[in-house]
PDB file of N, CA and C in Angstrom:
ATOM      1  N   MET A   1     -44.259  34.152 111.789  1.00  0.00           N
ATOM      2  CA  MET A   1     -43.891  34.929 112.977  1.00  0.00           C
ATOM      3  C   MET A   1     -45.041  34.889 113.981  1.00  0.00           C
ATOM      4  N   ALA A   2     -44.701  34.842 115.245  1.00  0.00           N
ATOM      5  CA  ALA A   2     -45.708  34.777 116.305  1.00  0.00           C
ATOM      6  C   ALA A   2     -46.485  36.095 116.377  1.00  0.00           C
ATOM      7  N   GLN A   3     -47.727  35.971 116.805  1.00  0.00           N
ATOM      8  CA  GLN A   3     -48.564  37.145 117.002  1.00  0.00           C
ATOM      9  C   GLN A   3     -48.100  37.888 118.252  1.00  0.00           C
ATOM     10  N   PRO A   4     -48.276  39.222 118.303  1.00  0.00           N
ATOM     11  CA  PRO A   4     -47.815  39.991 119.477  1.00  0.00           C
ATOM     12  C   PRO A   4     -48.326  39.456 120.807  1.00  0.00           C
ATOM     13  N   ASP A   5     -49.595  39.030 120.872  1.00  0.00           N
ATOM     14  CA  ASP A   5     -50.129  38.506 122.130  1.00  0.00           C
ATOM     15  C   ASP A   5     -49.379  37.254 122.562  1.00  0.00           C
ATOM     16  N   ASP A   6     -48.984  36.419 121.595  1.00  0.00           N
ATOM     17  CA  ASP A   6     -48.236  35.199 121.898  1.00  0.00           C
ATOM     18  C   ASP A   6     -46.845  35.528 122.416  1.00  0.00           C
ATOM     19  N   MET A   7     -46.218  36.553 121.858  1.00  0.00           N
ATOM     20  CA  MET A   7     -44.855  36.902 122.231  1.00  0.00           C
ATOM     21  C   MET A   7     -44.772  37.362 123.682  1.00  0.00           C
ATOM     22  N   PHE A   8     -45.780  38.068 124.171  1.00  0.00           N
ATOM     23  CA  PHE A   8     -45.733  38.551 125.549  1.00  0.00           C
ATOM     24  C   PHE A   8     -45.862  37.414 126.548  1.00  0.00           C
ATOM     25  N   GLY A   9     -46.340  36.257 126.125  1.00  0.00           N
ATOM     26  CA  GLY A   9     -46.396  35.089 126.981  1.00  0.00           C
ATOM     27  C   GLY A   9     -45.088  34.309 126.987  1.00  0.00           C
ATOM     28  N   ASP A  10     -44.162  34.692 126.124  1.00  0.00           N
ATOM     29  CA  ASP A  10     -42.872  34.018 125.986  1.00  0.00           C
ATOM     30  C   ASP A  10     -41.888  34.605 126.987  1.00  0.00           C
ATOM     31  N   ASP A  11     -41.324  33.758 127.856  1.00  0.00           N
ATOM     32  CA  ASP A  11     -40.378  34.224 128.879  1.00  0.00           C
ATOM     33  C   ASP A  11     -39.119  34.853 128.291  1.00  0.00           C
ATOM     34  N   ASP A  12     -38.799  34.515 127.051  1.00  0.00           N
ATOM     35  CA  ASP A  12     -37.576  35.033 126.437  1.00  0.00           C
ATOM     36  C   ASP A  12     -37.806  36.223 125.518  1.00  0.00           C
ATOM     37  N   TYR A  13     -39.052  36.638 125.355  1.00  0.00           N
ATOM     38  CA  TYR A  13     -39.350  37.782 124.495  1.00  0.00           C
ATOM     39  C   TYR A  13     -38.939  39.079 125.200  1.00  0.00           C
ATOM     40  N   PRO A  14     -38.119  39.910 124.561  1.00  0.00           N
ATOM     41  CA  PRO A  14     -37.635  41.149 125.200  1.00  0.00           C
ATOM     42  C   PRO A  14     -38.704  42.250 125.190  1.00  0.00           C
ATOM     43  N   ALA A  15     -39.638  42.149 126.103  1.00  0.00           N
ATOM     44  CA  ALA A  15     -40.810  43.017 126.111  1.00  0.00           C
ATOM     45  C   ALA A  15     -40.641  44.297 126.932  1.00  0.00           C
ATOM     46  N   TYR A  16     -39.630  44.369 127.788  1.00  0.00           N
ATOM     47  CA  TYR A  16     -39.567  45.458 128.760  1.00  0.00           C
ATOM     48  C   TYR A  16     -38.407  46.410 128.491  1.00  0.00           C
ATOM     49  N   THR A  17     -38.713  47.688 128.514  1.00  0.00           N
ATOM     50  CA  THR A  17     -37.671  48.709 128.381  1.00  0.00           C
ATOM     51  C   THR A  17     -36.835  48.721 129.656  1.00  0.00           C
ATOM     52  N   MET A  18     -35.714  49.372 129.599  1.00  0.00           N
ATOM     53  CA  MET A  18     -34.839  49.429 130.769  1.00  0.00           C
ATOM     54  C   MET A  18     -35.552  50.091 131.953  1.00  0.00           C
ATOM     55  N   GLY A  19     -36.252  51.166 131.714  1.00  0.00           N
ATOM     56  CA  GLY A  19     -36.953  51.856 132.796  1.00  0.00           C
ATOM     57  C   GLY A  19     -38.013  50.986 133.427  1.00  0.00           C
ATOM     58  N   ARG A  20     -38.796  50.307 132.597  1.00  0.00           N
ATOM     59  CA  ARG A  20     -39.852  49.433 133.112  1.00  0.00           C
ATOM     60  C   ARG A  20     -39.233  48.242 133.843  1.00  0.00           C
ATOM     61  N   ALA A  21     -38.161  47.680 133.285  1.00  0.00           N
ATOM     62  CA  ALA A  21     -37.477  46.552 133.922  1.00  0.00           C
ATOM     63  C   ALA A  21     -36.971  46.947 135.304  1.00  0.00           C
ATOM     64  N   ALA A  22     -36.363  48.121 135.411  1.00  0.00           N
ATOM     65  CA  ALA A  22     -35.848  48.593 136.697  1.00  0.00           C
ATOM     66  C   ALA A  22     -36.996  48.743 137.695  1.00  0.00           C
ATOM     67  N   ASP A  23     -38.137  49.270 137.240  1.00  0.00           N
ATOM     68  CA  ASP A  23     -39.301  49.403 138.119  1.00  0.00           C
ATOM     69  C   ASP A  23     -39.791  48.043 138.610  1.00  0.00           C
ATOM     70  N   ILE A  24     -39.884  47.084 137.696  1.00  0.00           N
ATOM     71  CA  ILE A  24     -40.384  45.756 138.045  1.00  0.00           C
ATOM     72  C   ILE A  24     -39.465  45.080 139.058  1.00  0.00           C
ATOM     73  N   VAL A  25     -38.156  45.182 138.827  1.00  0.00           N
ATOM     74  CA  VAL A  25     -37.180  44.536 139.709  1.00  0.00           C
ATOM     75  C   VAL A  25     -37.013  45.313 141.015  1.00  0.00           C
ATOM     76  N   GLY A  26     -37.356  46.601 140.986  1.00  0.00           N
ATOM     77  CA  GLY A  26     -37.199  47.431 142.180  1.00  0.00           C
ATOM     78  C   GLY A  26     -35.768  47.886 142.375  1.00  0.00           C
ATOM     79  N   THR A  27     -35.127  48.211 141.278  1.00  0.00           N
ATOM     80  CA  THR A  27     -33.728  48.621 141.325  1.00  0.00           C
ATOM     81  C   THR A  27     -33.504  49.789 140.370  1.00  0.00           C
ATOM     82  N   SER A  28     -32.265  50.190 140.238  1.00  0.00           N
ATOM     83  CA  SER A  28     -31.940  51.300 139.342  1.00  0.00           C
ATOM     84  C   SER A  28     -31.544  50.781 137.966  1.00  0.00           C
ATOM     85  N   GLN A  29     -31.603  51.663 136.998  1.00  0.00           N
ATOM     86  CA  GLN A  29     -31.149  51.314 135.653  1.00  0.00           C
ATOM     87  C   GLN A  29     -29.651  51.016 135.666  1.00  0.00           C
ATOM     88  N   ASP A  30     -28.913  51.713 136.517  1.00  0.00           N
ATOM     89  CA  ASP A  30     -27.476  51.461 136.632  1.00  0.00           C
ATOM     90  C   ASP A  30     -27.207  50.030 137.096  1.00  0.00           C
ATOM     91  N   PHE A  31     -28.020  49.526 138.010  1.00  0.00           N
ATOM     92  CA  PHE A  31     -27.852  48.146 138.481  1.00  0.00           C
ATOM     93  C   PHE A  31     -28.026  47.178 137.314  1.00  0.00           C
ATOM     94  N   LEU A  32     -29.014  47.421 136.465  1.00  0.00           N
ATOM     95  CA  LEU A  32     -29.211  46.563 135.296  1.00  0.00           C
ATOM     96  C   LEU A  32     -28.020  46.639 134.349  1.00  0.00           C
ATOM     97  N   ARG A  33     -27.457  47.819 134.177  1.00  0.00           N
ATOM     98  CA  ARG A  33     -26.260  47.964 133.343  1.00  0.00           C
ATOM     99  C   ARG A  33     -25.100  47.161 133.926  1.00  0.00           C
ATOM    100  N   ARG A  34     -24.971  47.187 135.240  1.00  0.00           N
ATOM    101  CA  ARG A  34     -23.894  46.451 135.904  1.00  0.00           C
ATOM    102  C   ARG A  34     -24.068  44.939 135.742  1.00  0.00           C
ATOM    103  N   LEU A  35     -25.316  44.463 135.716  1.00  0.00           N
ATOM    104  CA  LEU A  35     -25.567  43.044 135.480  1.00  0.00           C
ATOM    105  C   LEU A  35     -25.159  42.651 134.062  1.00  0.00           C
ATOM    106  N   ASP A  36     -25.359  43.572 133.125  1.00  0.00           N
ATOM    107  CA  ASP A  36     -24.918  43.357 131.746  1.00  0.00           C
ATOM    108  C   ASP A  36     -23.388  43.295 131.699  1.00  0.00           C
ATOM    109  N   GLU A  37     -22.729  44.209 132.375  1.00  0.00           N
ATOM    110  CA  GLU A  37     -21.255  44.225 132.419  1.00  0.00           C
ATOM    111  C   GLU A  37     -20.708  42.952 133.061  1.00  0.00           C
ATOM    112  N   ALA A  38     -21.425  42.429 134.062  1.00  0.00           N
ATOM    113  CA  ALA A  38     -21.002  41.212 134.751  1.00  0.00           C
ATOM    114  C   ALA A  38     -21.390  39.952 133.982  1.00  0.00           C
ATOM    115  N   LYS A  39     -22.042  40.121 132.842  1.00  0.00           N
ATOM    116  CA  LYS A  39     -22.431  39.015 131.955  1.00  0.00           C
ATOM    117  C   LYS A  39     -23.515  38.107 132.532  1.00  0.00           C
ATOM    118  N   LEU A  40     -24.288  38.630 133.488  1.00  0.00           N
ATOM    119  CA  LEU A  40     -25.407  37.842 134.002  1.00  0.00           C
ATOM    120  C   LEU A  40     -26.545  37.869 132.993  1.00  0.00           C
ATOM    121  N   ILE A  41     -26.861  39.035 132.499  1.00  0.00           N
ATOM    122  CA  ILE A  41     -27.902  39.175 131.483  1.00  0.00           C
ATOM    123  C   ILE A  41     -27.372  40.048 130.353  1.00  0.00           C
ATOM    124  N   THR A  42     -27.743  39.697 129.150  1.00  0.00           N
ATOM    125  CA  THR A  42     -27.382  40.492 127.980  1.00  0.00           C
ATOM    126  C   THR A  42     -28.684  40.909 127.321  1.00  0.00           C
ATOM    127  N   PRO A  43     -29.106  42.147 127.563  1.00  0.00           N
ATOM    128  CA  PRO A  43     -30.387  42.563 127.006  1.00  0.00           C
ATOM    129  C   PRO A  43     -30.340  42.653 125.486  1.00  0.00           C
ATOM    130  N   PHE A  44     -31.497  42.430 124.888  1.00  0.00           N
ATOM    131  CA  PHE A  44     -31.668  42.626 123.460  1.00  0.00           C
ATOM    132  C   PHE A  44     -31.527  44.119 123.180  1.00  0.00           C
ATOM    133  N   ARG A  45     -30.967  44.466 122.055  1.00  0.00           N
ATOM    134  CA  ARG A  45     -30.862  45.883 121.662  1.00  0.00           C
ATOM    135  C   ARG A  45     -31.829  46.158 120.522  1.00  0.00           C
ATOM    136  N   SER A  46     -32.652  47.178 120.686  1.00  0.00           N
ATOM    137  CA  SER A  46     -33.573  47.575 119.623  1.00  0.00           C
ATOM    138  C   SER A  46     -32.768  48.198 118.482  1.00  0.00           C
ATOM    139  N   ALA A  47     -33.431  48.466 117.381  1.00  0.00           N
ATOM    140  CA  ALA A  47     -32.764  49.095 116.234  1.00  0.00           C
ATOM    141  C   ALA A  47     -32.148  50.432 116.636  1.00  0.00           C
ATOM    142  N   GLY A  48     -32.741  51.105 117.598  1.00  0.00           N
ATOM    143  CA  GLY A  48     -32.221  52.379 118.081  1.00  0.00           C
ATOM    144  C   GLY A  48     -31.161  52.233 119.168  1.00  0.00           C
ATOM    145  N   GLY A  49     -30.829  50.989 119.540  1.00  0.00           N
ATOM    146  CA  GLY A  49     -29.796  50.749 120.542  1.00  0.00           C
ATOM    147  C   GLY A  49     -30.298  50.693 121.974  1.00  0.00           C
ATOM    148  N   HIS A  50     -31.615  50.748 122.163  1.00  0.00           N
ATOM    149  CA  HIS A  50     -32.174  50.706 123.519  1.00  0.00           C
ATOM    150  C   HIS A  50     -32.221  49.270 124.036  1.00  0.00           C
ATOM    151  N   ARG A  51     -31.944  49.114 125.317  1.00  0.00           N
ATOM    152  CA  ARG A  51     -31.969  47.786 125.938  1.00  0.00           C
ATOM    153  C   ARG A  51     -33.412  47.350 126.169  1.00  0.00           C
ATOM    154  N   ARG A  52     -33.664  46.064 125.898  1.00  0.00           N
ATOM    155  CA  ARG A  52     -34.966  45.457 126.141  1.00  0.00           C
ATOM    156  C   ARG A  52     -34.738  44.154 126.897  1.00  0.00           C
ATOM    157  N   TYR A  53     -35.579  43.886 127.891  1.00  0.00           N
ATOM    158  CA  TYR A  53     -35.400  42.749 128.783  1.00  0.00           C
ATOM    159  C   TYR A  53     -36.584  41.780 128.710  1.00  0.00           C
ATOM    160  N   SER A  54     -36.285  40.504 128.898  1.00  0.00           N
ATOM    161  CA  SER A  54     -37.326  39.475 128.944  1.00  0.00           C
ATOM    162  C   SER A  54     -37.706  39.198 130.401  1.00  0.00           C
ATOM    163  N   ARG A  55     -38.791  38.474 130.571  1.00  0.00           N
ATOM    164  CA  ARG A  55     -39.199  38.093 131.935  1.00  0.00           C
ATOM    165  C   ARG A  55     -38.157  37.197 132.584  1.00  0.00           C
ATOM    166  N   TYR A  56     -37.565  36.319 131.800  1.00  0.00           N
ATOM    167  CA  TYR A  56     -36.512  35.447 132.329  1.00  0.00           C
ATOM    168  C   TYR A  56     -35.357  36.295 132.859  1.00  0.00           C
ATOM    169  N   GLN A  57     -34.938  37.294 132.104  1.00  0.00           N
ATOM    170  CA  GLN A  57     -33.847  38.169 132.546  1.00  0.00           C
ATOM    171  C   GLN A  57     -34.241  38.954 133.782  1.00  0.00           C
ATOM    172  N   LEU A  58     -35.495  39.341 133.873  1.00  0.00           N
ATOM    173  CA  LEU A  58     -35.946  40.073 135.056  1.00  0.00           C
ATOM    174  C   LEU A  58     -35.908  39.186 136.298  1.00  0.00           C
ATOM    175  N   ARG A  59     -36.210  37.900 136.138  1.00  0.00           N
ATOM    176  CA  ARG A  59     -36.110  36.981 137.287  1.00  0.00           C
ATOM    177  C   ARG A  59     -34.661  36.865 137.758  1.00  0.00           C
ATOM    178  N   LEU A  60     -33.718  36.782 136.807  1.00  0.00           N
ATOM    179  CA  LEU A  60     -32.302  36.723 137.182  1.00  0.00           C
ATOM    180  C   LEU A  60     -31.880  38.014 137.874  1.00  0.00           C
ATOM    181  N   ALA A  61     -32.322  39.143 137.345  1.00  0.00           N
ATOM    182  CA  ALA A  61     -31.965  40.437 137.942  1.00  0.00           C
ATOM    183  C   ALA A  61     -32.534  40.562 139.349  1.00  0.00           C
ATOM    184  N   ALA A  62     -33.765  40.090 139.544  1.00  0.00           N
ATOM    185  CA  ALA A  62     -34.383  40.150 140.875  1.00  0.00           C
ATOM    186  C   ALA A  62     -33.619  39.269 141.861  1.00  0.00           C
ATOM    187  N   ARG A  63     -33.182  38.105 141.408  1.00  0.00           N
ATOM    188  CA  ARG A  63     -32.388  37.218 142.274  1.00  0.00           C
ATOM    189  C   ARG A  63     -31.065  37.877 142.646  1.00  0.00           C
ATOM    190  N   ALA A  64     -30.420  38.516 141.661  1.00  0.00           N
ATOM    191  CA  ALA A  64     -29.158  39.210 141.928  1.00  0.00           C
ATOM    192  C   ALA A  64     -29.383  40.342 142.926  1.00  0.00           C
ATOM    193  N   ARG A  65     -30.460  41.079 142.752  1.00  0.00           N
ATOM    194  CA  ARG A  65     -30.759  42.185 143.679  1.00  0.00           C
ATOM    195  C   ARG A  65     -30.941  41.668 145.094  1.00  0.00           C
ATOM    196  N   GLU A  66     -31.665  40.552 145.249  1.00  0.00           N
ATOM    197  CA  GLU A  66     -31.862  39.960 146.576  1.00  0.00           C
ATOM    198  C   GLU A  66     -30.521  39.603 147.213  1.00  0.00           C
ATOM    199  N   MET A  67     -29.665  38.961 146.441  1.00  0.00           N
ATOM    200  CA  MET A  67     -28.377  38.527 146.967  1.00  0.00           C
ATOM    201  C   MET A  67     -27.495  39.717 147.344  1.00  0.00           C
ATOM    202  N   VAL A  68     -27.500  40.751 146.513  1.00  0.00           N
ATOM    203  CA  VAL A  68     -26.706  41.947 146.810  1.00  0.00           C
ATOM    204  C   VAL A  68     -27.261  42.643 148.054  1.00  0.00           C
ATOM    205  N   ASP A  69     -28.591  42.705 148.153  1.00  0.00           N
ATOM    206  CA  ASP A  69     -29.211  43.309 149.335  1.00  0.00           C
ATOM    207  C   ASP A  69     -28.848  42.547 150.618  1.00  0.00           C
ATOM    208  N   GLU A  70     -28.585  41.238 150.476  1.00  0.00           N
ATOM    209  CA  GLU A  70     -28.210  40.411 151.629  1.00  0.00           C
ATOM    210  C   GLU A  70     -26.715  40.481 151.927  1.00  0.00           C
ATOM    211  N   GLY A  71     -25.964  41.230 151.109  1.00  0.00           N
ATOM    212  CA  GLY A  71     -24.547  41.422 151.382  1.00  0.00           C
ATOM    213  C   GLY A  71     -23.575  40.703 150.473  1.00  0.00           C
ATOM    214  N   THR A  72     -24.073  39.988 149.482  1.00  0.00           N
ATOM    215  CA  THR A  72     -23.193  39.291 148.542  1.00  0.00           C
ATOM    216  C   THR A  72     -22.660  40.301 147.533  1.00  0.00           C
ATOM    217  N   ALA A  73     -21.391  40.221 147.223  1.00  0.00           N
ATOM    218  CA  ALA A  73     -20.807  41.099 146.207  1.00  0.00           C
ATOM    219  C   ALA A  73     -21.477  40.819 144.863  1.00  0.00           C
ATOM    220  N   LEU A  74     -21.649  41.859 144.068  1.00  0.00           N
ATOM    221  CA  LEU A  74     -22.347  41.727 142.791  1.00  0.00           C
ATOM    222  C   LEU A  74     -21.721  40.650 141.905  1.00  0.00           C
ATOM    223  N   GLU A  75     -20.411  40.664 141.768  1.00  0.00           N
ATOM    224  CA  GLU A  75     -19.743  39.695 140.897  1.00  0.00           C
ATOM    225  C   GLU A  75     -19.971  38.267 141.399  1.00  0.00           C
ATOM    226  N   ALA A  76     -19.914  38.073 142.715  1.00  0.00           N
ATOM    227  CA  ALA A  76     -20.150  36.753 143.294  1.00  0.00           C
ATOM    228  C   ALA A  76     -21.606  36.331 143.082  1.00  0.00           C
ATOM    229  N   ALA A  77     -22.536  37.243 143.279  1.00  0.00           N
ATOM    230  CA  ALA A  77     -23.949  36.942 143.078  1.00  0.00           C
ATOM    231  C   ALA A  77     -24.201  36.513 141.633  1.00  0.00           C
ATOM    232  N   CYS A  78     -23.613  37.228 140.703  1.00  0.00           N
ATOM    233  CA  CYS A  78     -23.795  36.894 139.283  1.00  0.00           C
ATOM    234  C   CYS A  78     -23.234  35.511 138.985  1.00  0.00           C
ATOM    235  N   ARG A  79     -22.072  35.206 139.507  1.00  0.00           N
ATOM    236  CA  ARG A  79     -21.453  33.899 139.265  1.00  0.00           C
ATOM    237  C   ARG A  79     -22.299  32.786 139.872  1.00  0.00           C
ATOM    238  N   ILE A  80     -22.804  32.989 141.069  1.00  0.00           N
ATOM    239  CA  ILE A  80     -23.652  31.989 141.724  1.00  0.00           C
ATOM    240  C   ILE A  80     -24.904  31.735 140.892  1.00  0.00           C
ATOM    241  N   ILE A  81     -25.539  32.800 140.426  1.00  0.00           N
ATOM    242  CA  ILE A  81     -26.771  32.669 139.642  1.00  0.00           C
ATOM    243  C   ILE A  81     -26.494  31.955 138.331  1.00  0.00           C
ATOM    244  N   ILE A  82     -25.398  32.284 137.686  1.00  0.00           N
ATOM    245  CA  ILE A  82     -25.026  31.609 136.433  1.00  0.00           C
ATOM    246  C   ILE A  82     -24.832  30.116 136.679  1.00  0.00           C
ATOM    247  N   LEU A  83     -24.115  29.773 137.745  1.00  0.00           N
ATOM    248  CA  LEU A  83     -23.883  28.361 138.059  1.00  0.00           C
ATOM    249  C   LEU A  83     -25.184  27.639 138.418  1.00  0.00           C
ATOM    250  N   GLU A  84     -26.049  28.293 139.172  1.00  0.00           N
ATOM    251  CA  GLU A  84     -27.343  27.694 139.505  1.00  0.00           C
ATOM    252  C   GLU A  84     -28.158  27.431 138.241  1.00  0.00           C
ATOM    253  N   ASP A  85     -28.138  28.394 137.326  1.00  0.00           N
ATOM    254  CA  ASP A  85     -28.872  28.267 136.076  1.00  0.00           C
ATOM    255  C   ASP A  85     -28.307  27.126 135.224  1.00  0.00           C
ATOM    256  N   GLN A  86     -26.983  27.008 135.173  1.00  0.00           N
ATOM    257  CA  GLN A  86     -26.352  25.926 134.419  1.00  0.00           C
ATOM    258  C   GLN A  86     -26.684  24.568 135.033  1.00  0.00           C
ATOM    259  N   LEU A  87     -26.665  24.490 136.352  1.00  0.00           N
ATOM    260  CA  LEU A  87     -27.007  23.245 137.032  1.00  0.00           C
ATOM    261  C   LEU A  87     -28.450  22.856 136.740  1.00  0.00           C
ATOM    262  N   GLU A  88     -29.355  23.792 136.832  1.00  0.00           N
ATOM    263  CA  GLU A  88     -30.765  23.514 136.556  1.00  0.00           C
ATOM    264  C   GLU A  88     -30.946  22.985 135.135  1.00  0.00           C
ATOM    265  N   GLU A  89     -30.277  23.599 134.169  1.00  0.00           N
ATOM    266  CA  GLU A  89     -30.371  23.152 132.778  1.00  0.00           C
ATOM    267  C   GLU A  89     -29.781  21.752 132.613  1.00  0.00           C
ATOM    268  N   ALA A  90     -28.647  21.471 133.249  1.00  0.00           N
ATOM    269  CA  ALA A  90     -28.031  20.145 133.165  1.00  0.00           C
ATOM    270  C   ALA A  90     -28.946  19.085 133.772  1.00  0.00           C
ATOM    271  N   LEU A  91     -29.559  19.390 134.896  1.00  0.00           N
ATOM    272  CA  LEU A  91     -30.489  18.450 135.523  1.00  0.00           C
ATOM    273  C   LEU A  91     -31.703  18.196 134.632  1.00  0.00           C
ATOM    274  N   ARG A  92     -32.203  19.235 133.994  1.00  0.00           N
ATOM    275  CA  ARG A  92     -33.341  19.109 133.085  1.00  0.00           C
ATOM    276  C   ARG A  92     -32.970  18.220 131.888  1.00  0.00           C
ATOM    277  N   GLN A  93     -31.790  18.439 131.325  1.00  0.00           N
ATOM    278  CA  GLN A  93     -31.340  17.625 130.199  1.00  0.00           C
ATOM    279  C   GLN A  93     -31.140  16.172 130.618  1.00  0.00           C
ATOM    280  N   ASN A  94     -30.574  15.956 131.791  1.00  0.00           N
ATOM    281  CA  ASN A  94     -30.364  14.603 132.302  1.00  0.00           C
ATOM    282  C   ASN A  94     -31.697  13.883 132.486  1.00  0.00           C
ATOM    283  N   GLU A  95     -32.672  14.584 133.015  1.00  0.00           N
ATOM    284  CA  GLU A  95     -34.001  14.002 133.201  1.00  0.00           C
ATOM    285  C   GLU A  95     -34.613  13.617 131.857  1.00  0.00           C
ATOM    286  N   ASN A  96     -34.462  14.476 130.852  1.00  0.00           N
ATOM    287  CA  ASN A  96     -34.993  14.186 129.517  1.00  0.00           C
ATOM    288  C   ASN A  96     -34.310  12.967 128.901  1.00  0.00           C
ATOM    289  N   ILE A  97     -33.014  12.846 129.109  1.00  0.00           N
ATOM    290  CA  ILE A  97     -32.268  11.691 128.590  1.00  0.00           C
ATOM    291  C   ILE A  97     -32.749  10.416 129.268  1.00  0.00           C
ATOM    292  N   GLN A  98     -32.921  10.474 130.580  1.00  0.00           N
ATOM    293  CA  GLN A  98     -33.365   9.288 131.323  1.00  0.00           C
ATOM    294  C   GLN A  98     -34.764   8.854 130.891  1.00  0.00           C
ATOM    295  N   ARG A  99     -35.636   9.812 130.598  1.00  0.00           N
ATOM    296  CA  ARG A  99     -37.000   9.482 130.155  1.00  0.00           C
ATOM    297  C   ARG A  99     -36.983   8.817 128.791  1.00  0.00           C
ATOM    298  N   SER A 100     -36.052   9.228 127.929  1.00  0.00           N
ATOM    299  CA  SER A 100     -36.049   8.703 126.554  1.00  0.00           C
ATOM    300  C   SER A 100     -35.372   7.338 126.460  1.00  0.00           C
ATOM    301  N   GLN A 101     -34.794   6.839 127.533  1.00  0.00           N
ATOM    302  CA  GLN A 101     -34.112   5.531 127.490  1.00  0.00           C
ATOM    303  C   GLN A 101     -35.034   4.402 127.835  1.00  0.00           C
TER     304      GLN A 101
END
């Protein structure tokens, strides 16, 4: 198992509580719950059922907040971000395939 110091450097490690995540993103806890309902981010649940967020999830939440602040509907913002993320991953995989040929 990774050491605690190593885990905090991991973008996918669920290091942040809901309150801290909301502070970092500059939004409300309700907004984070709505992102979960919209399937943009699915926070890790602690043994006690508390939501925990990773840095990667916080970046997605911050992007969604920006888009909503600019007037995009939450559901549309979430769908756009999901598609952008899928495209980025597909491009990364394509690049890796091309390098290995």
